[in-house]
Coordinates of C-alpha atoms in Angstrom, one line a residue:
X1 CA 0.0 0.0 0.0
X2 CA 2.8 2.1 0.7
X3 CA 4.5 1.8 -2.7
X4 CA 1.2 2.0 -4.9
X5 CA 0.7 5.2 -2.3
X6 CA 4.2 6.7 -3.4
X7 CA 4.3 5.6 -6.9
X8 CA 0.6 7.6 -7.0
X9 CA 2.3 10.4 -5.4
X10 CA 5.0 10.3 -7.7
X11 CA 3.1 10.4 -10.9
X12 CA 0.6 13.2 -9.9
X13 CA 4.0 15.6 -9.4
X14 CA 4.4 14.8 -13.0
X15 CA 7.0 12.3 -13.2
X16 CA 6.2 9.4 -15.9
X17 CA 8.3 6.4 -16.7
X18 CA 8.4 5.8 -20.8
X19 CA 9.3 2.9 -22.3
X20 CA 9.8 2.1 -25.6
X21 CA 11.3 0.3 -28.5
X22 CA 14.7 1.4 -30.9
X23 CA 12.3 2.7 -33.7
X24 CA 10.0 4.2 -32.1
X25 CA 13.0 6.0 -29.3
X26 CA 14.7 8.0 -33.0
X27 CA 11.1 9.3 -34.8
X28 CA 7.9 8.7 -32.4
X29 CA 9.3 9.8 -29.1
X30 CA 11.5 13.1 -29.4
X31 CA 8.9 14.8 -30.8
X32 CA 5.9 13.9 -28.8
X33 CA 8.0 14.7 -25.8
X34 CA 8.8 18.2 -27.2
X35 CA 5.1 18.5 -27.6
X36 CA 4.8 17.1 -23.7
X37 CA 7.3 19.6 -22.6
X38 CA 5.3 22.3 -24.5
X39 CA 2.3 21.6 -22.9
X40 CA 3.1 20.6 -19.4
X41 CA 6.7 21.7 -18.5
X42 CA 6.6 20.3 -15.1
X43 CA 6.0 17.1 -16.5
X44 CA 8.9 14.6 -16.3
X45 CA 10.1 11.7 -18.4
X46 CA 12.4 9.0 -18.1
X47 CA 12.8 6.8 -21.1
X48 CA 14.0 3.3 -21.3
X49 CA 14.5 1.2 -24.1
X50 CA 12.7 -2.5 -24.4
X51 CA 11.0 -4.3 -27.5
X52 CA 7.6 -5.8 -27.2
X53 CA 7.3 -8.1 -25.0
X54 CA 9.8 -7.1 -23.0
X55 CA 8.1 -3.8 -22.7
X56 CA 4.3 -4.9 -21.8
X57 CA 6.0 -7.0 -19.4
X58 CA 7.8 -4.4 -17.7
X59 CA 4.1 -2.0 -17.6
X60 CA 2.5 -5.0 -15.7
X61 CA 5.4 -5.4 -13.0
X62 CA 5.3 -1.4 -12.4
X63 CA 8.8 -0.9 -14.2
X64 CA 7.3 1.8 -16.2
X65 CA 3.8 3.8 -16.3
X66 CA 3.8 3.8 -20.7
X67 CA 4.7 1.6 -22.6
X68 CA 5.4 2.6 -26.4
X69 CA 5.0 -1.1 -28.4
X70 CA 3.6 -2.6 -31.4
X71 CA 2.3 -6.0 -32.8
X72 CA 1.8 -7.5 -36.4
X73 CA -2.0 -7.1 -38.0
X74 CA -3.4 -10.9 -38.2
X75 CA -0.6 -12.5 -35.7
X76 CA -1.5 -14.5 -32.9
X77 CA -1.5 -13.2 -29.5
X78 CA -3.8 -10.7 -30.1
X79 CA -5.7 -11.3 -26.8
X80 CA -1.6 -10.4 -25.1
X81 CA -3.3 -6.3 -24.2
X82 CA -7.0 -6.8 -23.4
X83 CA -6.3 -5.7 -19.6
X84 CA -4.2 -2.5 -20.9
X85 CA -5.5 0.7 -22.4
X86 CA -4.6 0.8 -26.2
X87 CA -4.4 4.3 -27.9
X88 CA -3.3 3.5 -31.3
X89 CA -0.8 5.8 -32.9
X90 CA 0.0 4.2 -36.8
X91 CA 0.4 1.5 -39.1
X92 CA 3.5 1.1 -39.7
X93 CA 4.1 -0.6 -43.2
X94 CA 7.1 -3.9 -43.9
X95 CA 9.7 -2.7 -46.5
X96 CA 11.9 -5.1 -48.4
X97 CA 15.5 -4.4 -48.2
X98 CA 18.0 -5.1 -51.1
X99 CA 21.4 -4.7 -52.0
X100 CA 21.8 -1.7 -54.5
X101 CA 23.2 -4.0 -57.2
X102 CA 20.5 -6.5 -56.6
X103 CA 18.5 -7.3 -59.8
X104 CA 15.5 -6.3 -58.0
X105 CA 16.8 -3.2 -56.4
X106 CA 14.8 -1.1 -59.5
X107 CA 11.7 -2.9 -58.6
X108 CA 8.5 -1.0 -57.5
X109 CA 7.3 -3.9 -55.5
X110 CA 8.5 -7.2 -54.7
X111 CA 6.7 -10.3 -53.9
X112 CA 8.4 -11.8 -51.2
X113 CA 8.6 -15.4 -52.8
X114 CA 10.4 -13.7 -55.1
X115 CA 13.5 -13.4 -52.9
X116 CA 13.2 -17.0 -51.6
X117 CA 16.8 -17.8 -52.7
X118 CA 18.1 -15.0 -50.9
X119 CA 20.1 -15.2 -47.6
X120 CA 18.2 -13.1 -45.2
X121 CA 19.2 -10.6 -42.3
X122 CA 16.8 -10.8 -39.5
X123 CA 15.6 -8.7 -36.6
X124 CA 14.5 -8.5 -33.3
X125 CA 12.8 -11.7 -32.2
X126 CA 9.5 -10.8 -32.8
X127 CA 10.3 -9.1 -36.0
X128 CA 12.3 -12.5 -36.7
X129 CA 9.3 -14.4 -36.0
X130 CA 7.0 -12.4 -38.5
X131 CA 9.2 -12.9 -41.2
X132 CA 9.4 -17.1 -40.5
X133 CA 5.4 -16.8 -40.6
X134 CA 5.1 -14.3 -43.7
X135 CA 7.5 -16.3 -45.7
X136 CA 6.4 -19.8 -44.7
X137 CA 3.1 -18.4 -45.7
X138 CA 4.3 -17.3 -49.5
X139 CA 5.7 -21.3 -49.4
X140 CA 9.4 -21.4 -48.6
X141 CA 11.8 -20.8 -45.0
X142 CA 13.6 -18.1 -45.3
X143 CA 17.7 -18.9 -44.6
X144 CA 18.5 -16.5 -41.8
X145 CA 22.3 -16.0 -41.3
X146 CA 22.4 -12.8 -39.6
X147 CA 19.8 -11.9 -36.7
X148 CA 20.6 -8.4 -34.5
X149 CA 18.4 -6.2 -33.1
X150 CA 20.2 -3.2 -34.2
X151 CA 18.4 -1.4 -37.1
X152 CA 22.0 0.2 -38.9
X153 CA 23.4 -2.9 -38.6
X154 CA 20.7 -4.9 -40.7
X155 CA 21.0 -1.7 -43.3
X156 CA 24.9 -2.1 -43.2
X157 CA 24.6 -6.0 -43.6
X158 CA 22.0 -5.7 -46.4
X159 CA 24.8 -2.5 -48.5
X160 CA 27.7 -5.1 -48.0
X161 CA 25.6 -7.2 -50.1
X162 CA 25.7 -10.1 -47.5
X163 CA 21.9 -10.8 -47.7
X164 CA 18.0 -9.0 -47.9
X165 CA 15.7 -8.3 -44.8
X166 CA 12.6 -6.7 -44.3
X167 CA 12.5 -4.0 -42.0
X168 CA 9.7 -1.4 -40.8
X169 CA 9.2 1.7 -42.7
X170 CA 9.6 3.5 -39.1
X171 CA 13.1 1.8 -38.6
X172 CA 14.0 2.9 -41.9
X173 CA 13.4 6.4 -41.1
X174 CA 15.8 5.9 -38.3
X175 CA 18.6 5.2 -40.2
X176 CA 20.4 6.3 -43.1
X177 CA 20.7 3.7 -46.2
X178 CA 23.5 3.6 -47.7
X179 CA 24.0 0.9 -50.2
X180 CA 20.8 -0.9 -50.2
X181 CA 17.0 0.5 -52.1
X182 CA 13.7 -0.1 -50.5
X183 CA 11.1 -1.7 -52.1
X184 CA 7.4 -2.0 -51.6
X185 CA 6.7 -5.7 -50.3
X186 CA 3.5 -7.6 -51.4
X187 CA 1.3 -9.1 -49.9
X188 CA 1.7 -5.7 -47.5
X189 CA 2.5 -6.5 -44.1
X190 CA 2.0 -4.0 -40.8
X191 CA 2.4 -3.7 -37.7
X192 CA 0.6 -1.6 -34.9
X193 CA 2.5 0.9 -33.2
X194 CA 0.6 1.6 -29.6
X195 CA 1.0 3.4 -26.8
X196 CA 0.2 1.3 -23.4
X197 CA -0.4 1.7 -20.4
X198 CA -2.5 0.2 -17.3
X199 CA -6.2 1.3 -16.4
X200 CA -5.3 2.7 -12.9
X201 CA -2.4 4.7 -14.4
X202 CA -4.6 5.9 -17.3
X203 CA -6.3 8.2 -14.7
X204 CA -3.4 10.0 -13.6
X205 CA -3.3 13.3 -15.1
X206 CA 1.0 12.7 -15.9
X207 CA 0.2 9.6 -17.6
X208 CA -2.7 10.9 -19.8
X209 CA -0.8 14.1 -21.3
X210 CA 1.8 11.6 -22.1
X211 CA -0.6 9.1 -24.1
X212 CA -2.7 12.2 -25.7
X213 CA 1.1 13.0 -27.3

């Protein structure tokens, strides 16, 4: 009672504890904080850096009060947020990455059966496990042999020619391509980029500025 007391306390001085993943850190976060500090400048944010489900996990154990995540349209686990409030923020579309002297690289759109030969750089382990399910779904398994979570490093895999990926369009943003073209990935794939957090938090004044950012 004591903690839930102080944490409360905490929260309604205007301290808020932000998590969220790489992606979303570089493009979605600075500016909705500027907008925070705009608005409320006694407000104050930590941030922290976790992918999904790392971050929801945290959220639930009271490691952070927001919890900036996202989850792929049509996977399973969709059930994994239906005791957290959900304020959607985008759809964030797949892009296929290719070497710039791939014979593809000129292509408006790929379908990804089409790069079944290729070897593949992988991402985080839920991005990893889309991939598996999207490309088992076009009728092949996709020959991983890189996997990191760190965005430039798939992009700087992918320019030394050493293999394709798929990455987010947000991730993309975050980075700067050198050596590789983006091309539009069919059947389109998308993920939902959320902002979490849990219903006793959503009524503290701190948290809500943050989620109406």
């Amino acid at each position: 009672a004591f903690l839930a007391e102080y944490q409360s306390r905490t929260l309604r001085a205007g301290r808020v504890r932000l998590v969220s993943f790489p992606s979303g850190s570089s493009t979605l976060v600075p500016t909705a904080l500027a907008a925070l500090r705009d608005a409320h400048p006694g407000t104050r944010v930590s941030l922290e850096e976790a992918e999904p489900p790392r971050s929801v996990e945290m959220l639930r154990e009271g490691d952070c009060d927001v919890a900036l995540a996202f989850r792929y349209e049509g996977a399973a686990g969709a059930e994994e947020w239906d005791d957290l409030v959900v304020r959607p923020l985008l759809s964030d579309r797949l892009v296929g990455l290719v070497p710039q002297s791939h014979s593809l690289a000129r292509a408006e759109s790929v379908a990804i059966g089409e790069l079944a030969d290729e070897p593949w750089i992988a991402g985080c382990p839920r991005c990893r496990g889309q991939l598996v399910e999207v490309c088992e779904a076009a009728g092949f398994t996709p020959r991983i042999d890189f996997a990191t979570d760190d965005y430039p490093a798939v992009v700087g895999l992918v320019g030394a020619g050493l293999g394709v990926a798929v990455l987010p369009q947000l991730a993309i943003e975050s980075v700067r391509p050198r050596g590789v073209r983006t091309v539009a990935l069919e059947p389109a794939v998308r993920r939902q980029i959320v902002a979490l957090t849990l219903p006793d938090l959503a009524q503290v004044p701190a948290v809500t500025a943050t989620l109406e950012k």
